[in-house]
Amino acid sequence: MTRNMNNTFVVLFIAIATLFNGSVAQTRHVVGDSIGWTIPSGGAATYTTWASNKTFTIGDTLVFNFANGQHDVAKVTKSDFDACNGGSAIFTITTSPAIVTLNETGEQYYICAFTGHCSAGQKLTIKVTQKASTNAPSLAPHLSPSASPSPKTSPVAAPAPAPQHRSAISPSAKVPESAPAPAPFTGPVTYTVGDTIGWTIPTNGASVYASWASAKNFKVGDILVFNYQINTHNVEEVTKENYDSCSSVSPIAAYNSAPPVRVTLNKSGPHYFICGYTGHCSAGQKLAINVTGTTTTTTTTATSPSSTATPSGSTTPSSPSPSGEGGASAPPQNSGAASLGSLGLFAMLVSVVAAFY
């Protein structure tokens, strides 16, 4: 009878140790760390560098922090990743923080499907591998067939698993049914001018951009992103007089480089933007906004390209480049072991074994 009891205990111990070893290896990776999921000032190399020193294995999770309504997360094929095509994504997550569980090995590809964001560097590729096999931790002394079982003891209560945010996730992701809501976003916001139509000659005239701006609350430090066809449009910041008369003479700043053009709003008050190409402003390609207050996150001024020539041939000096895009400044979270839920099961099984004896 004693031999059978000891054998039963050994089998249960092996099962518990195996379960414990598999659970603690899962890692939570916060994409981009402190910069979050955004249009990086350093281009696509930013996320390539971030991923280069990480090890991604089955069961790990990716956490994408971004400004709701300004970005999303789309898992795509390699061909769509290379072409920055989010139209046929495997899945798309629109709510931050987006949590994706890595449930298959091999290369995986993620982009932001907002117009111009992927081509500006908001894209990530990772390689997922199987977990490395490790020896189970020694949780109890070895028992020989003749050894007597230890006296009954009360099991030590296992710590409760840490709470995780629930969000729109991939079908395979597993998170608690109830979790605290993420803290409200208070950092700079990135606005894509015109949203899906971009910066172009609108079919309904200037009212299109006036309507787009009316629903926004622009603050110092926020960023405007102008998406347009190169050599067909440009962006000029002008005075109110030149805005009203659609004149591109002596603009405050002119941006003629390849899109997307990113402009940081570095002072409060009204700002006026037009397209300097002949006839475009008068056809409605003009934007007036009012900037108020300051954001709670420190930002650098200006996100203009290098010095560029205006349509008239003059050269406008560039503004300093930004330290990074706002809109995704979630609190930094370090990658680390994230799945401790199996410890509760471990404690329960130990209790069963103790009661058995």
Coordinates of C-alpha atoms in Angstrom, one line a residue:
M1 CA 0.0 0.0 0.0
T2 CA 2.8 2.4 0.9
R3 CA 4.6 1.7 -2.4
N4 CA 1.5 2.5 -4.4
M5 CA 1.0 5.8 -2.4
N6 CA 4.6 6.8 -3.1
N7 CA 4.3 6.1 -6.8
T8 CA 1.1 8.1 -7.0
F9 CA 2.9 11.0 -5.3
V10 CA 5.8 10.9 -7.7
V11 CA 3.5 10.9 -10.8
L12 CA 1.6 13.9 -9.4
F13 CA 4.8 15.7 -8.7
I14 CA 6.1 15.2 -12.2
A15 CA 2.9 16.5 -13.7
I16 CA 2.9 19.6 -11.4
A17 CA 6.6 20.4 -12.1
T18 CA 6.0 20.1 -15.9
L19 CA 3.0 22.5 -15.7
F20 CA 4.9 25.0 -13.6
N21 CA 7.9 25.0 -15.9
G22 CA 5.7 25.6 -19.0
S23 CA 3.8 28.5 -17.4
V24 CA 6.6 30.7 -16.1
A25 CA 8.4 30.9 -19.4
Q26 CA 5.8 33.1 -21.1
T27 CA 7.0 36.7 -21.7
R28 CA 5.1 40.0 -22.2
H29 CA 6.8 42.2 -24.8
V30 CA 5.8 45.8 -24.9
V31 CA 6.3 46.8 -28.6
G32 CA 8.7 49.8 -28.9
D33 CA 9.0 49.9 -25.1
S34 CA 8.6 53.6 -24.0
I35 CA 7.8 55.0 -27.5
G36 CA 4.9 52.6 -28.0
W37 CA 3.3 51.8 -31.4
T38 CA 3.6 55.0 -33.4
I39 CA 5.3 56.5 -36.5
P40 CA 8.9 56.4 -35.4
S41 CA 11.2 59.3 -36.0
G42 CA 13.9 56.9 -37.0
G43 CA 11.9 55.0 -39.6
A44 CA 11.3 51.3 -39.8
A45 CA 14.8 50.6 -38.3
T46 CA 13.4 51.6 -34.9
Y47 CA 11.2 48.5 -34.6
T48 CA 13.8 46.3 -36.3
T49 CA 16.3 47.3 -33.7
W50 CA 13.8 46.8 -30.9
A51 CA 13.0 43.3 -32.0
S52 CA 16.7 42.3 -32.7
N53 CA 17.5 41.7 -29.0
K54 CA 14.3 39.9 -28.1
T55 CA 13.5 36.2 -28.1
F56 CA 9.9 35.5 -29.0
T57 CA 8.5 32.0 -28.2
I58 CA 5.1 30.3 -28.3
G59 CA 2.8 31.6 -25.6
D60 CA 4.5 35.0 -25.3
T61 CA 2.4 38.2 -25.8
L62 CA 2.9 41.4 -27.8
V63 CA 1.4 44.6 -26.3
F64 CA 0.9 47.5 -28.7
N65 CA 0.3 50.9 -26.9
F66 CA -1.1 53.6 -29.2
A67 CA -3.6 56.5 -29.3
N68 CA -7.1 55.1 -30.1
G69 CA -8.4 56.5 -33.4
Q70 CA -4.9 57.4 -34.6
H71 CA -3.3 54.0 -35.2
D72 CA -4.2 50.3 -35.3
V73 CA -2.5 46.9 -35.5
A74 CA -2.9 44.7 -38.5
K75 CA -1.3 41.3 -38.8
V76 CA -0.4 40.7 -42.5
T77 CA 1.4 38.4 -44.9
K78 CA 5.0 39.0 -45.9
S79 CA 3.9 40.3 -49.4
D80 CA 1.4 42.8 -47.8
F81 CA 4.1 43.8 -45.2
D82 CA 6.5 44.6 -48.0
A83 CA 3.9 46.5 -49.9
C84 CA 2.4 48.2 -46.8
N85 CA -1.0 46.8 -47.7
G86 CA -3.5 46.5 -44.8
G87 CA -6.5 45.9 -46.9
S88 CA -6.4 42.1 -46.6
A89 CA -5.1 41.7 -43.1
I90 CA -5.2 38.4 -41.2
F91 CA -6.7 40.4 -38.4
T92 CA -6.9 44.1 -37.3
I93 CA -7.0 45.5 -33.7
T94 CA -8.3 49.0 -33.3
T95 CA -8.3 49.5 -29.5
S96 CA -5.3 50.1 -27.3
P97 CA -3.6 48.4 -25.6
A98 CA -3.8 45.6 -28.3
I99 CA -2.6 42.3 -26.9
V100 CA -1.6 39.6 -29.3
T101 CA -0.7 36.0 -28.2
L102 CA 2.0 34.4 -30.3
N103 CA 0.5 31.0 -31.1
E104 CA 2.5 29.8 -34.1
T105 CA 6.2 29.6 -35.0
G106 CA 8.0 31.4 -37.8
E107 CA 8.0 34.9 -39.2
Q108 CA 5.1 37.2 -38.3
Y109 CA 4.4 40.6 -39.7
Y110 CA 2.5 43.6 -38.2
I111 CA 1.8 47.1 -39.6
C112 CA -0.4 50.1 -38.9
A113 CA -3.0 50.2 -41.6
F114 CA -3.6 53.9 -41.5
T115 CA -2.7 55.6 -44.7
G116 CA 1.1 56.4 -44.9
H117 CA 1.9 55.0 -41.4
C118 CA 3.5 51.7 -42.6
S119 CA 5.6 53.4 -45.3
A120 CA 6.8 55.9 -42.7
G121 CA 8.2 53.0 -40.6
Q122 CA 5.3 51.8 -38.4
K123 CA 5.9 48.1 -39.1
L124 CA 7.3 45.2 -37.2
T125 CA 8.5 41.7 -38.1
I126 CA 9.5 39.1 -35.6
K127 CA 10.5 35.4 -35.6
V128 CA 8.7 33.1 -33.1
T129 CA 10.3 29.9 -31.9
Q130 CA 9.3 27.0 -29.7
K131 CA 10.2 27.2 -26.0
A132 CA 13.6 25.8 -25.1
S133 CA 13.2 22.6 -23.0
T134 CA 14.5 23.1 -19.4
N135 CA 14.7 20.8 -16.4
A136 CA 11.7 21.1 -14.1
P137 CA 12.6 22.8 -10.8
S138 CA 13.2 20.6 -7.8
L139 CA 10.2 21.2 -5.5
A140 CA 10.5 18.3 -3.1
P141 CA 13.1 15.7 -2.0
H142 CA 13.4 12.5 -4.0
L143 CA 11.2 9.7 -2.6
S144 CA 12.4 6.1 -2.7
P145 CA 9.7 3.3 -2.9
S146 CA 10.3 2.6 0.8
A147 CA 10.3 6.2 2.0
S148 CA 7.6 7.2 4.4
P149 CA 5.4 10.1 3.3
S150 CA 5.9 13.4 5.1
P151 CA 3.5 14.5 7.7
K152 CA 0.5 16.5 6.6
T153 CA 1.2 20.3 6.3
S154 CA -0.9 23.2 5.2
P155 CA 0.1 24.3 1.7
V156 CA 1.5 27.8 1.3
A157 CA -1.0 30.1 -0.5
A158 CA 0.2 31.0 -4.0
P159 CA 0.2 34.7 -5.0
A160 CA -2.7 35.9 -7.0
P161 CA -1.9 36.4 -10.7
A162 CA -1.2 40.0 -11.7
P163 CA -4.1 41.8 -13.5
Q164 CA -3.9 42.3 -17.3
H165 CA -5.7 44.8 -19.5
R166 CA -8.4 43.4 -21.8
S167 CA -8.6 44.7 -25.3
A168 CA -9.5 43.8 -28.9
I169 CA -7.2 40.8 -29.4
S170 CA -6.5 38.0 -31.8
P171 CA -8.9 35.0 -31.6
S172 CA -6.3 32.9 -29.7
A173 CA -5.3 35.5 -27.1
K174 CA -6.3 34.7 -23.6
V175 CA -6.7 37.4 -21.0
P176 CA -8.9 37.7 -17.8
E177 CA -12.6 38.3 -18.4
S178 CA -12.4 41.4 -16.1
A179 CA -9.6 43.9 -15.9
P180 CA -9.2 47.5 -15.0
A181 CA -9.6 50.0 -17.9
P182 CA -6.3 51.6 -19.2
A183 CA -5.4 55.0 -17.9
P184 CA -6.7 57.9 -20.1
F185 CA -4.2 59.0 -22.8
T186 CA -2.7 62.4 -21.9
G187 CA 0.3 62.7 -24.3
P188 CA 0.6 64.4 -27.7
V189 CA -1.8 63.2 -30.4
T190 CA -1.0 62.6 -34.0
Y191 CA -3.7 63.7 -36.5
T192 CA -3.7 62.5 -40.1
V193 CA -5.1 65.5 -42.0
G194 CA -8.3 64.5 -43.8
D195 CA -8.0 60.9 -42.4
T196 CA -8.5 58.5 -45.3
I197 CA -8.7 61.2 -48.1
G198 CA -5.3 62.6 -47.1
W199 CA -4.1 66.0 -48.3
T200 CA -5.6 66.6 -51.8
I201 CA -8.0 68.8 -53.7
P202 CA -11.3 67.8 -52.0
T203 CA -14.4 67.2 -54.1
N204 CA -16.6 69.3 -51.8
G205 CA -14.2 72.3 -51.5
A206 CA -12.7 73.8 -48.4
S207 CA -15.6 72.8 -46.1
V208 CA -14.1 69.2 -46.1
Y209 CA -11.0 70.2 -44.1
A210 CA -13.0 72.7 -42.0
S211 CA -15.4 69.9 -41.0
W212 CA -12.5 67.6 -40.3
A213 CA -10.8 70.1 -38.0
S214 CA -14.0 71.1 -36.2
A215 CA -14.1 67.8 -34.3
K216 CA -10.5 68.0 -33.1
N217 CA -8.9 69.5 -30.0
F218 CA -5.4 70.6 -31.1
K219 CA -2.8 71.3 -28.4
V220 CA 0.8 72.3 -28.3
G221 CA 3.0 69.3 -29.0
D222 CA 0.4 67.5 -31.2
I223 CA 1.4 66.4 -34.7
L224 CA -0.2 66.9 -38.1
V225 CA 0.6 64.2 -40.7
F226 CA 0.0 65.3 -44.4
N227 CA -0.3 62.4 -46.8
Y228 CA -0.3 63.3 -50.5
Q229 CA 1.1 62.3 -53.9
I230 CA 4.7 63.5 -54.3
N231 CA 5.4 66.2 -57.0
T232 CA 1.6 66.8 -57.1
H233 CA 1.0 68.6 -53.8
N234 CA 3.0 70.2 -51.0
V235 CA 2.3 71.8 -47.6
E236 CA 2.9 75.5 -46.8
E237 CA 2.2 77.2 -43.5
V238 CA 1.2 80.8 -44.2
T239 CA -0.2 83.9 -42.5
K240 CA -3.9 84.5 -42.3
E241 CA -3.8 87.1 -45.1
N242 CA -2.1 84.7 -47.4
Y243 CA -4.5 81.9 -46.4
D244 CA -7.5 84.1 -47.2
S245 CA -6.0 85.1 -50.6
C246 CA -4.5 81.7 -51.3
S247 CA -1.0 83.3 -51.8
S248 CA 2.1 81.2 -51.3
V249 CA 4.4 84.2 -51.3
S250 CA 6.9 84.1 -48.4
P251 CA 5.4 81.2 -46.5
I252 CA 6.2 80.7 -42.8
A253 CA 7.4 77.2 -43.7
A254 CA 7.2 75.0 -46.9
Y255 CA 7.4 71.3 -47.1
N256 CA 8.1 69.7 -50.5
S257 CA 9.7 66.4 -49.5
A258 CA 8.3 62.9 -50.0
P259 CA 5.2 62.3 -47.9
P260 CA 4.2 61.8 -45.2
V261 CA 5.0 65.3 -44.0
R262 CA 4.9 65.6 -40.2
V263 CA 4.4 69.0 -38.6
T264 CA 4.6 69.5 -34.8
L265 CA 2.3 72.2 -33.4
N266 CA 4.9 74.2 -31.3
K267 CA 2.8 77.2 -30.3
S268 CA -0.7 78.1 -29.4
G269 CA -3.1 80.2 -31.5
P270 CA -4.3 79.8 -35.1
H271 CA -2.3 78.0 -37.8
Y272 CA -2.9 78.2 -41.5
F273 CA -1.9 75.6 -44.1
I274 CA -2.4 75.6 -47.9
C275 CA -1.1 73.7 -50.9
G276 CA 1.2 76.0 -52.8
Y277 CA 0.5 74.5 -56.2
T278 CA -1.4 76.9 -58.5
G279 CA -5.1 76.6 -58.1
H280 CA -5.1 74.0 -55.4
C281 CA -5.8 76.3 -52.4
S282 CA -8.6 78.1 -54.2
A283 CA -10.1 74.7 -55.0
G284 CA -10.3 73.9 -51.3
Q285 CA -6.9 72.4 -50.4
K286 CA -6.5 74.6 -47.3
L287 CA -6.7 74.0 -43.5
A288 CA -7.1 76.4 -40.6
I289 CA -6.8 75.1 -37.0
N290 CA -6.6 76.7 -33.5
V291 CA -4.1 75.3 -31.1
T292 CA -4.6 75.7 -27.3
G293 CA -2.9 74.8 -24.1
T294 CA -0.1 72.3 -23.8
T295 CA 0.1 68.6 -23.6
T296 CA 1.3 66.8 -20.5
T297 CA 4.2 65.1 -22.2
T298 CA 7.3 67.0 -23.1
T299 CA 8.0 67.1 -26.9
T300 CA 10.5 68.8 -29.1
T301 CA 9.4 71.3 -31.7
A302 CA 9.1 70.7 -35.4
T303 CA 8.9 67.6 -37.5
S304 CA 9.7 69.1 -40.8
P305 CA 11.9 67.5 -43.4
S306 CA 15.3 68.9 -44.4
S307 CA 15.4 72.3 -46.1
T308 CA 13.3 72.1 -49.2
A309 CA 12.5 74.4 -52.2
T310 CA 9.1 76.0 -52.4
P311 CA 7.2 75.9 -55.8
S312 CA 8.5 79.4 -56.5
G313 CA 12.1 78.3 -56.1
S314 CA 12.9 79.9 -52.7
T315 CA 14.3 77.7 -50.0
T316 CA 12.7 77.4 -46.6
P317 CA 14.9 76.5 -43.7
S318 CA 14.0 73.3 -41.9
S319 CA 12.8 72.9 -38.4
P320 CA 14.4 70.5 -35.9
S321 CA 13.2 66.9 -36.2
P322 CA 11.0 65.5 -33.4
S323 CA 12.1 63.0 -30.8
G324 CA 9.2 60.8 -31.7
E325 CA 5.5 60.8 -32.4
G326 CA 3.0 61.5 -29.7
G327 CA -0.2 59.5 -29.7
A328 CA 1.2 56.3 -28.3
S329 CA 3.0 57.4 -25.1
A330 CA 1.8 54.7 -22.8
P331 CA 3.8 54.1 -19.6
P332 CA 6.9 52.0 -20.3
Q333 CA 6.6 48.4 -19.4
N334 CA 9.5 46.1 -19.3
S335 CA 9.3 42.7 -20.9
G336 CA 9.1 40.0 -18.3
A337 CA 7.4 36.8 -17.1
A338 CA 3.7 37.5 -17.5
S339 CA 1.9 34.3 -16.9
L340 CA 1.8 33.2 -13.2
G341 CA -1.8 31.9 -13.3
S342 CA -0.8 28.3 -13.2
L343 CA 0.7 28.8 -9.7
G344 CA -2.9 28.7 -8.3
L345 CA -3.4 25.3 -10.0
F346 CA 0.0 24.2 -8.6
A347 CA -1.2 25.1 -5.0
M348 CA -4.4 23.3 -5.5
L349 CA -2.7 20.1 -6.7
V350 CA -0.3 20.2 -3.8
S351 CA -3.3 20.5 -1.5
V352 CA -4.8 17.4 -3.1
V353 CA -1.6 15.5 -2.5
A354 CA -1.3 16.6 1.1
A355 CA -5.0 15.7 1.8
F356 CA -4.4 12.3 0.1
Y357 CA -1.8 11.5 2.8

